[in-house]
Coordinates of C-alpha atoms in Angstrom, one line a residue:
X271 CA -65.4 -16.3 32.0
X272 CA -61.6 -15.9 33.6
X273 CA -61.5 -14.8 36.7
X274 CA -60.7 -10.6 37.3
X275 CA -57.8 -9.8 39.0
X276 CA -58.4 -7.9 41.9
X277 CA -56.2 -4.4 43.1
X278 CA -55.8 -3.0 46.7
X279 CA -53.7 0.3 47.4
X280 CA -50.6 -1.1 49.3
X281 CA -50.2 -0.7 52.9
X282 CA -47.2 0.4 54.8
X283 CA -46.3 -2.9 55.9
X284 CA -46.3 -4.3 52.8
X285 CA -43.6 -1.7 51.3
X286 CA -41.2 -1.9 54.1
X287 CA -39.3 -5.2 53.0
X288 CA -38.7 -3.4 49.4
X289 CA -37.2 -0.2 50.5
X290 CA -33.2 -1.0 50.6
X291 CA -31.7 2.7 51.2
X292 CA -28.1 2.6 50.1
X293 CA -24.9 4.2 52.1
X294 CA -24.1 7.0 49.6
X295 CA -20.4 6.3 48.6
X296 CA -18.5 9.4 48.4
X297 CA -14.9 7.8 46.8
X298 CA -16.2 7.7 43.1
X299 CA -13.1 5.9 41.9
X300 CA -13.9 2.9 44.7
X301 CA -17.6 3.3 42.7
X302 CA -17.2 2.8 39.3
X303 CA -15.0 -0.3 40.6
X304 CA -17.6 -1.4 42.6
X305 CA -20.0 -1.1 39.3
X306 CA -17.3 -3.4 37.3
X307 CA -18.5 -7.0 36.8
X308 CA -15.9 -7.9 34.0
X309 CA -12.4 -7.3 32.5
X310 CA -14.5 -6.0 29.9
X311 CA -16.4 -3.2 32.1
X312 CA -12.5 -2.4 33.7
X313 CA -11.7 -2.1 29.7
X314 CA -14.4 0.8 29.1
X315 CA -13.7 2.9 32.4
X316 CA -9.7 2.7 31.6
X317 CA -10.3 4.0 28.1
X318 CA -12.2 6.8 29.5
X319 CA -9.9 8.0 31.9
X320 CA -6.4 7.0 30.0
X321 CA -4.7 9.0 27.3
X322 CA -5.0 7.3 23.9
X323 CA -1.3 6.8 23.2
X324 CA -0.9 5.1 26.7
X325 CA -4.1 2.8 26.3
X326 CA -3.4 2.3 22.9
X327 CA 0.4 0.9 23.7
X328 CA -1.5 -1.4 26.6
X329 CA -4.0 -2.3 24.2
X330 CA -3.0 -3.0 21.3
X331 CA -1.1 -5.8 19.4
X332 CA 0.8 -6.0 16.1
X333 CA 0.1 -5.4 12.6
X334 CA -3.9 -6.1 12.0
X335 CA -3.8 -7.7 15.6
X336 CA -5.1 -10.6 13.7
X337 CA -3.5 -13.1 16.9
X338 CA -5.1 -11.0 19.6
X339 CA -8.4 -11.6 18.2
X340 CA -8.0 -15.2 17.4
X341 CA -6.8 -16.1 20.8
X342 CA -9.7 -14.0 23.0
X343 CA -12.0 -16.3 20.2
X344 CA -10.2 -19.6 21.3
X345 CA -11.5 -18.9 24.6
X346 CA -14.5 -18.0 23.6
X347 CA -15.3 -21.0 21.8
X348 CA -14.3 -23.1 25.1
X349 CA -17.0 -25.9 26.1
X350 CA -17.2 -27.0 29.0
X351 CA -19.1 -30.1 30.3
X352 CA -20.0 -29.8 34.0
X353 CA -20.9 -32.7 36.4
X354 CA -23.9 -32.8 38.5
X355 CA -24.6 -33.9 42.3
X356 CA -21.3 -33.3 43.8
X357 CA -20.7 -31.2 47.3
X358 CA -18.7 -28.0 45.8
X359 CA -19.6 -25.8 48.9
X360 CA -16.0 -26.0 49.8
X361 CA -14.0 -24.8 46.5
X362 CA -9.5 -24.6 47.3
X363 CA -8.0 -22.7 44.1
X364 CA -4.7 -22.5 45.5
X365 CA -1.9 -25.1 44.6
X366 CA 2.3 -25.5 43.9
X367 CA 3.5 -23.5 40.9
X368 CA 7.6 -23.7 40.4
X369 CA 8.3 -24.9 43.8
X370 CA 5.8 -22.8 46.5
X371 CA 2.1 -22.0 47.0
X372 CA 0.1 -19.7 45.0
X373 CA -3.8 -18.8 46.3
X374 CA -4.9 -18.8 42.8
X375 CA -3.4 -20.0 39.2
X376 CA -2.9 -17.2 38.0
X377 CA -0.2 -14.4 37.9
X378 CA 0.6 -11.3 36.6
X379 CA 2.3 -11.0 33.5
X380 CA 5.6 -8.8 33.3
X381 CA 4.8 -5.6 31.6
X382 CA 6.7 -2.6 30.0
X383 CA 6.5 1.1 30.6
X384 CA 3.8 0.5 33.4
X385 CA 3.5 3.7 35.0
X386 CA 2.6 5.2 31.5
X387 CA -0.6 3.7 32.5
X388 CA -0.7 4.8 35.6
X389 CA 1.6 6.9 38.3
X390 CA 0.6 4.2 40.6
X391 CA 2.8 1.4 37.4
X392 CA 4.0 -1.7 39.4
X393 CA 3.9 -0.7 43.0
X394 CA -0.3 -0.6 42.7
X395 CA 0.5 -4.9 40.2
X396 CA 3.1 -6.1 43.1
X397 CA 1.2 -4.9 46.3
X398 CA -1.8 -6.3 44.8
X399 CA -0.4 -9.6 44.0
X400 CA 1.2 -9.6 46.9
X401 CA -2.6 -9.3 49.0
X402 CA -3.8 -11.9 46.5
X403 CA -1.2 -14.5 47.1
X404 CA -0.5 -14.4 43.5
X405 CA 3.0 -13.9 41.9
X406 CA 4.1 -10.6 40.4
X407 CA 6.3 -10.3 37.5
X408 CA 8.6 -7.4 36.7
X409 CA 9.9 -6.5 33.1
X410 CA 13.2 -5.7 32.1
X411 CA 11.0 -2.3 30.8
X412 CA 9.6 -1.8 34.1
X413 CA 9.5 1.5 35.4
X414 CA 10.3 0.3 39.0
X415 CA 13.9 -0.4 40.1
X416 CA 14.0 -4.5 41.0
X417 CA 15.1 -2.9 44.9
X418 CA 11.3 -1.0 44.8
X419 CA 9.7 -3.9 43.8
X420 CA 11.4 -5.8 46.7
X421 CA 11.0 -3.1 49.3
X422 CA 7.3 -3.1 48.2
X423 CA 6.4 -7.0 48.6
X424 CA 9.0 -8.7 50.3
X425 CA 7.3 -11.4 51.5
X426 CA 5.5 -11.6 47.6
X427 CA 6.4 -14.0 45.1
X428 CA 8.5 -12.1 42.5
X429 CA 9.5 -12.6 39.2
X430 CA 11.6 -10.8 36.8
X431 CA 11.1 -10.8 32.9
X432 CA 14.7 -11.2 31.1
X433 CA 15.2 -9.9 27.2
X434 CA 18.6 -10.3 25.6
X435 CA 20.3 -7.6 25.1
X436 CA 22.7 -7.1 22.6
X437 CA 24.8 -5.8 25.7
X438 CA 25.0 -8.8 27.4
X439 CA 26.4 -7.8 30.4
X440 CA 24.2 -5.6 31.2
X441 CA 21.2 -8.0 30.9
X442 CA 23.0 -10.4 33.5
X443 CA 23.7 -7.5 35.9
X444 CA 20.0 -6.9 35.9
X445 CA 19.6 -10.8 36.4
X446 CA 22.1 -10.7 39.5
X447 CA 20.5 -7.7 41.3
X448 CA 17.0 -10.1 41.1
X449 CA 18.2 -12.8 42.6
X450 CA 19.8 -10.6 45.5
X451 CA 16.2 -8.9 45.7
X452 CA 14.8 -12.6 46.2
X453 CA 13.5 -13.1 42.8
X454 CA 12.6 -17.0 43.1
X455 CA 11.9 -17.1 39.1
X456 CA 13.0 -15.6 35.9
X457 CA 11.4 -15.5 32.7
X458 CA 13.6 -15.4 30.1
X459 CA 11.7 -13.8 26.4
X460 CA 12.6 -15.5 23.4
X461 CA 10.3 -14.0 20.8
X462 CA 11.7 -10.7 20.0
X463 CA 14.5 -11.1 17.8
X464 CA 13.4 -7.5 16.8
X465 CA 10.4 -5.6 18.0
X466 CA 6.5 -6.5 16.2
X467 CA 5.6 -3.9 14.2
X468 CA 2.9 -1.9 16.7
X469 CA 0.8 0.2 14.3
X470 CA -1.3 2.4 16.9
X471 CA 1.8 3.1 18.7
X472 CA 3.5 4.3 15.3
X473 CA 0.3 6.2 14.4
X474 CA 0.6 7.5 18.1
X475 CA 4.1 9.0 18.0
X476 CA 4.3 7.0 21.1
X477 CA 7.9 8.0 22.9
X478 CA 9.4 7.5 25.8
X479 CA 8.2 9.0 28.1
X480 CA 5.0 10.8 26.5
X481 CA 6.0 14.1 24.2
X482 CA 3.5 17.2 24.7
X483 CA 2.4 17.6 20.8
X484 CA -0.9 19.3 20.3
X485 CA -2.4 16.2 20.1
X486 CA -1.3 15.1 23.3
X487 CA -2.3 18.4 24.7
X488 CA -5.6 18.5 23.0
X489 CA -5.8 14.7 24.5
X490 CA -4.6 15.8 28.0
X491 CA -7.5 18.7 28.0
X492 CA -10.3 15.1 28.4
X493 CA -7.8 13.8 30.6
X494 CA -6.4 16.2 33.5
X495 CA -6.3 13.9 35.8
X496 CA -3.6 11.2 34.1
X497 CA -1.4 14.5 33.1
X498 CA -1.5 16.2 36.6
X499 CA -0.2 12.3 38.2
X500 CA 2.1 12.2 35.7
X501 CA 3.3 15.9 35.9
X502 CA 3.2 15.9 39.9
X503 CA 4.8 12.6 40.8
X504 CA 8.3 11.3 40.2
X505 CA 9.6 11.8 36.5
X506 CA 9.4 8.3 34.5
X507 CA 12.6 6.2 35.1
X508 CA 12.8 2.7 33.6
X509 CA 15.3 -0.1 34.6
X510 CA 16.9 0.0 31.2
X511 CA 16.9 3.9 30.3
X512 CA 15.6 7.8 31.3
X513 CA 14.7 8.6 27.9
X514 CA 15.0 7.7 24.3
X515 CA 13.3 10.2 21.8
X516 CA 11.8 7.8 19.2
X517 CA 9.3 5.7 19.9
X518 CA 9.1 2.5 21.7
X519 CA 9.6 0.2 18.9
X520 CA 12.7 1.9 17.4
X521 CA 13.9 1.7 20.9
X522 CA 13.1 -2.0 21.2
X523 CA 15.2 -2.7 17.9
X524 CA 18.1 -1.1 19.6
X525 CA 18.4 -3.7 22.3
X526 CA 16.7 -6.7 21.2
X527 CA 19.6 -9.2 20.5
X528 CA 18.9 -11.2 16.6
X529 CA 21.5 -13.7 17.3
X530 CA 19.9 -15.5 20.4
X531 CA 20.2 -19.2 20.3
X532 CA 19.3 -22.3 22.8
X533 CA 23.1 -22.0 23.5
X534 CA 22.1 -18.7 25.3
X535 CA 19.3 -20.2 27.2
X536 CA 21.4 -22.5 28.7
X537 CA 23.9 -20.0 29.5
X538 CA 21.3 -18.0 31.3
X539 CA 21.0 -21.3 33.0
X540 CA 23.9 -21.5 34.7
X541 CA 23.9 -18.0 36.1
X542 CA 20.4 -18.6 37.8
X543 CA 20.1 -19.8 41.3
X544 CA 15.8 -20.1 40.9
X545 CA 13.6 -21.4 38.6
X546 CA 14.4 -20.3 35.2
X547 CA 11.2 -20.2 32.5
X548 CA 11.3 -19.5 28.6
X549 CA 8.6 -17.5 27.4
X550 CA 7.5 -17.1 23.7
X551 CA 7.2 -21.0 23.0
X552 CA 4.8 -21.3 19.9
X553 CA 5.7 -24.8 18.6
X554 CA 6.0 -28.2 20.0
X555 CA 9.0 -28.7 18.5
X556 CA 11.0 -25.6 20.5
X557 CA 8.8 -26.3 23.7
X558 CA 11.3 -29.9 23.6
X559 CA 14.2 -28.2 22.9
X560 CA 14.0 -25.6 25.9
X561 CA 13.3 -28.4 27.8
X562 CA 16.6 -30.5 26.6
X563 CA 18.2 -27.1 27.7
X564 CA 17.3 -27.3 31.1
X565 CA 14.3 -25.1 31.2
X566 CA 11.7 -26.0 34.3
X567 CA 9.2 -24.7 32.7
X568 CA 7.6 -23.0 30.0
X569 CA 5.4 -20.2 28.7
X570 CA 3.1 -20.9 25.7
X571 CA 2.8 -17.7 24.5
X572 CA 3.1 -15.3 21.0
X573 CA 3.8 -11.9 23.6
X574 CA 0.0 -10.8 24.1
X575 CA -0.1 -11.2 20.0
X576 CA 2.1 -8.1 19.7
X577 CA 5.1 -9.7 18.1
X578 CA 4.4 -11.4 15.3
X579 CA 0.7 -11.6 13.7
X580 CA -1.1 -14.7 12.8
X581 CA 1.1 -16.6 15.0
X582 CA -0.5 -19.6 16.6
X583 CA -2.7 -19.5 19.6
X584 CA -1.4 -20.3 22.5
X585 CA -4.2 -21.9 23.6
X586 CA -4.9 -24.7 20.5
X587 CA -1.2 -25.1 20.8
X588 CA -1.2 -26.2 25.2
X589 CA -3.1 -30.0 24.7
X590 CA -0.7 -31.4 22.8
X591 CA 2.5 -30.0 24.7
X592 CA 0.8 -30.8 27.8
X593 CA 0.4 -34.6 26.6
X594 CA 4.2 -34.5 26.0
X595 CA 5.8 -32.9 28.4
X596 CA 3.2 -31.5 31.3
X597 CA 4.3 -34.7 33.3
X598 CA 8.0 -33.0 34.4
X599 CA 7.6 -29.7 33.0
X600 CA 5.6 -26.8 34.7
X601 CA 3.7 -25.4 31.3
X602 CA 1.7 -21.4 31.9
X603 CA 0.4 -19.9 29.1
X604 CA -0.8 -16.7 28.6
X605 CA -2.5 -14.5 25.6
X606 CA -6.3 -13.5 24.8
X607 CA -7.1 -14.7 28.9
X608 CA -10.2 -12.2 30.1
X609 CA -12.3 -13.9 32.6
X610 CA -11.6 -16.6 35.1
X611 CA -13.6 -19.2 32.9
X612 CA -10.5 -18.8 30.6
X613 CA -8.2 -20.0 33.0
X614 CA -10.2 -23.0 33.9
X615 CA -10.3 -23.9 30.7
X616 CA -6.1 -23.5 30.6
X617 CA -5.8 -25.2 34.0
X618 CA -8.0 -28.2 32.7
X619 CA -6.4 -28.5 29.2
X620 CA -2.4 -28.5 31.2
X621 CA -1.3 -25.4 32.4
X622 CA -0.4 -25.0 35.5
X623 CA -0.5 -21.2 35.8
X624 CA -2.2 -18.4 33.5
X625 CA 0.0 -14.8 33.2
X626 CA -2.5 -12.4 33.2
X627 CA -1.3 -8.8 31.3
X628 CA -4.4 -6.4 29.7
X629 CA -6.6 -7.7 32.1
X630 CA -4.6 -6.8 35.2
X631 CA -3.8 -3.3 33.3
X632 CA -7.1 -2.4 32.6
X633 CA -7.7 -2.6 36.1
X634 CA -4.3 -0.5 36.9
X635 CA -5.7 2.2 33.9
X636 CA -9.3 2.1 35.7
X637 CA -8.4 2.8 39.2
X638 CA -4.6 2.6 40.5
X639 CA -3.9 -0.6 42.8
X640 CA -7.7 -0.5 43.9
X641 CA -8.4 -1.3 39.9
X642 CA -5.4 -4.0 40.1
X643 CA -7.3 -5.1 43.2
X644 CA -10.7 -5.3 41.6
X645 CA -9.3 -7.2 38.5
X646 CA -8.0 -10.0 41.3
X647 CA -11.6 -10.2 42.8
X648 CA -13.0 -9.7 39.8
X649 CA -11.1 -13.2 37.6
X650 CA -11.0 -14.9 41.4
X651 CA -14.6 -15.2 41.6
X652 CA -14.9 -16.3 38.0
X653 CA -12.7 -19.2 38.6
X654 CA -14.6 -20.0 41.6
X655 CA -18.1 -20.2 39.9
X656 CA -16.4 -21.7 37.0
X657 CA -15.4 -24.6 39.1
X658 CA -18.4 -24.9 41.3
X659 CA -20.5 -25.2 38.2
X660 CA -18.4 -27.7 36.8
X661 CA -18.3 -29.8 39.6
X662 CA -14.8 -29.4 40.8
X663 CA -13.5 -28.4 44.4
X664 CA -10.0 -28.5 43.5
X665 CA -7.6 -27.8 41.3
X666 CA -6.5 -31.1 40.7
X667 CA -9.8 -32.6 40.0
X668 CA -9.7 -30.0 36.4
X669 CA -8.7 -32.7 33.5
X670 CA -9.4 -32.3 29.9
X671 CA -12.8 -34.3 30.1
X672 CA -14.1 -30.8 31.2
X673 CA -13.3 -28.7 28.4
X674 CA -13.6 -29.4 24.5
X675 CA -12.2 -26.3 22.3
X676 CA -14.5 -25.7 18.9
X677 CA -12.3 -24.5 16.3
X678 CA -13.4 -21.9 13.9
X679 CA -9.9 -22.1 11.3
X680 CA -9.3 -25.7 10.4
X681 CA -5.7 -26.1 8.4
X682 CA -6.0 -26.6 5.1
X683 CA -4.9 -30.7 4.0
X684 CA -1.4 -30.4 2.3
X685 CA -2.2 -33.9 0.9

């Protein structure tokens, strides 16, 4: 016969140690943060509160945004192989990226038509970089002045994001004004000979800055909030243009210079007093050739999968460049990167620094430079865990024994 389980009514005493009465928190913004765990959770409350046009052009990528898929999988499909018994109580994420300190190894990606996302655009990315120790990187489409930015953070590490224009120069007047602001780095964009073809921003009417059409109206009536910043705070002003009635991508095939070579590149060079980076490098092959041009470093990197679909994923492509040319060349890569396990794996497979973009403006659409700030804390105490778990107290100690990447699309022999 088992034994019967015995029931007393519970005493006071006993209750006590379980009652945990919360502060009531009265900001609900600074809540639904709070209630964030994941890029993914910043995601949800951004589409909620952002019009569709404006989280559409954020979210989405090119065509059937076959690359933006494949590269979130690439991480997905990460490995890892931890080791046991080893004191991580003290964990240092901080290390040297293109000549000074960063707290963490990442930074935030240079992004266009920012405060279409939110009023608060690249004052809330740059002041929250800034906190974080963390680079910030404006885009020739930014809709803050390079003086703002540099007003804003000037003790920050800034970047500026460099297309070719057709108009030449103009683009090196935008480069000289960034290197009087103290930008110590600048990007220079080599993938967009002409602009990707964005279908939801086509199917959106998207324009610069947002038209009132019914839709947008009707949209706007779910949304008050986004259309009384918008309406109530300075008009829209971007570093390249006021306005431009078509949309973005007939705008974008307007500027974007065809004809740009590795001649250019090393033009660019010699105008540049910092640290000059090529992003958009897709193939071994033209990661060597920027380097032969005098590039110090490089960013693996098929533009956030919004240029050209199906290209190759960053991340297959940053073992074999870092077995070439990670010994004198700073290699970041960015694309498809959504938690701070995903930038372990990039640190421990050669990259020296991961550009964070949807992740950072999900946070921006989800709560202004609080949401930025969450994203931070949010991928910061990823990477942390991540390398606690795996044994690690450094960056340094991160090799590619940690990490093996399982591959879902094998090529196809050619023999």
């Amino acid at each position: 016969m088992s034994p019967r389980l015995h029931r007393r009514l519970p005493k006071v005493r006993d209750l006590t140690p379980l009652i945990r009465i919360r502060r009531p928190r009265f900001d609900r913004t600074q809540r639904r943060l709070d209630a964030a765990l994941t890029i993914d959770d910043l995601r949800r409350i951004a589409k909620r509160r952002t019009p569709q046009a404006a989280f559409d052009y954020a979210d989405g990528a090119a065509e059937d945004e076959i690359s933006l898929a494949r590269a979130r999988q690439a991480f997905r499909d990460v490995e890892f192989h931890p080791a046991i018994l080893r004191d991580v109580s003290t964990v240092r994420t901080g290390w040297d990226v293109l000549g000074q300190p960063v707290a963490l190894p990442f930074a935030i990606a240079p992004t266009g038509f920012t405060r279409l996302m939110h009023t608060a655009g690249e004052m809330a990315g740059a002041r929250a970089a800034a906190a974080a120790g963390i680079p910030f990187s404006l885009s020739t489409l930014g809709s803050a002045a390079i003086e703002d930015v540099a007003t804003w953070i000037p003790h920050g590490r800034k970047w500026f994001q460099l297309y070719m224009w057709r108009d030449r120069d103009r683009s090196m007047a935008l480069v000289r004004r960034a290197a009087e602001a103290g930008f110590d780095t600048l990007l220079v964009t080599v993938d967009v000979p002409v602009a990707g073809a964005r279908l939801r921003d086509t199917r959106n009417g998207m324009t610069i800055p947002p038209s009132l059409t019914m839709r947008t109206v009707l949209d706007a009536c779910f949304r008050p909030r986004w259309w009384f910043d918008l309406l109530t705070t300075e008009p829209l002003a971007f570093a390249s243009l006021d306005r431009w009635p078509g949309t973005v991508a007939e705008y974008l095939d307007t500027m974007f210079d065809p004809s740009v070579t590795f001649d250019d590149v090393a033009w660019v060079k010699t105008q540049w007093p910092g640290k000059l980076v090529v992003k958009g490098v897709q193939t071994l092959d033209d990661a060597r050739a920027v380097v032969k041009v005098g590039a110090d470093g490089i960013v693996l990197s098929n533009h956030g999968g919004r240029q050209l679909d199906r290209a190759s994923v960053p991340f297959h492509l940053l073992p074999s460049v870092a077995r070439e040319l990670g010994g004198d060349t700073v290699i970041l890569l960015d694309t498809g990167i959504m938690s701070g396990a995903d930038i372990v794996a990039a640190i421990a497979l050669g990259a020296r620094c991961a550009l964070i973009g949807r992740a950072y403006l999900y946070g921006l659409m989800a709560g202004g430079e609080a949401g930025v700030r969450r994203a931070i804390e949010i991928l910061s105490g990823q990477l942390t865990r991540t390398m606690r778990l795996l044994g690690v107290t450094c960056l340094e100690e991160l090799s590619p024994r940690h990490v093996t990447q399982l591959r879902r699309l094998v090529p196809l022999s050619t023999a």
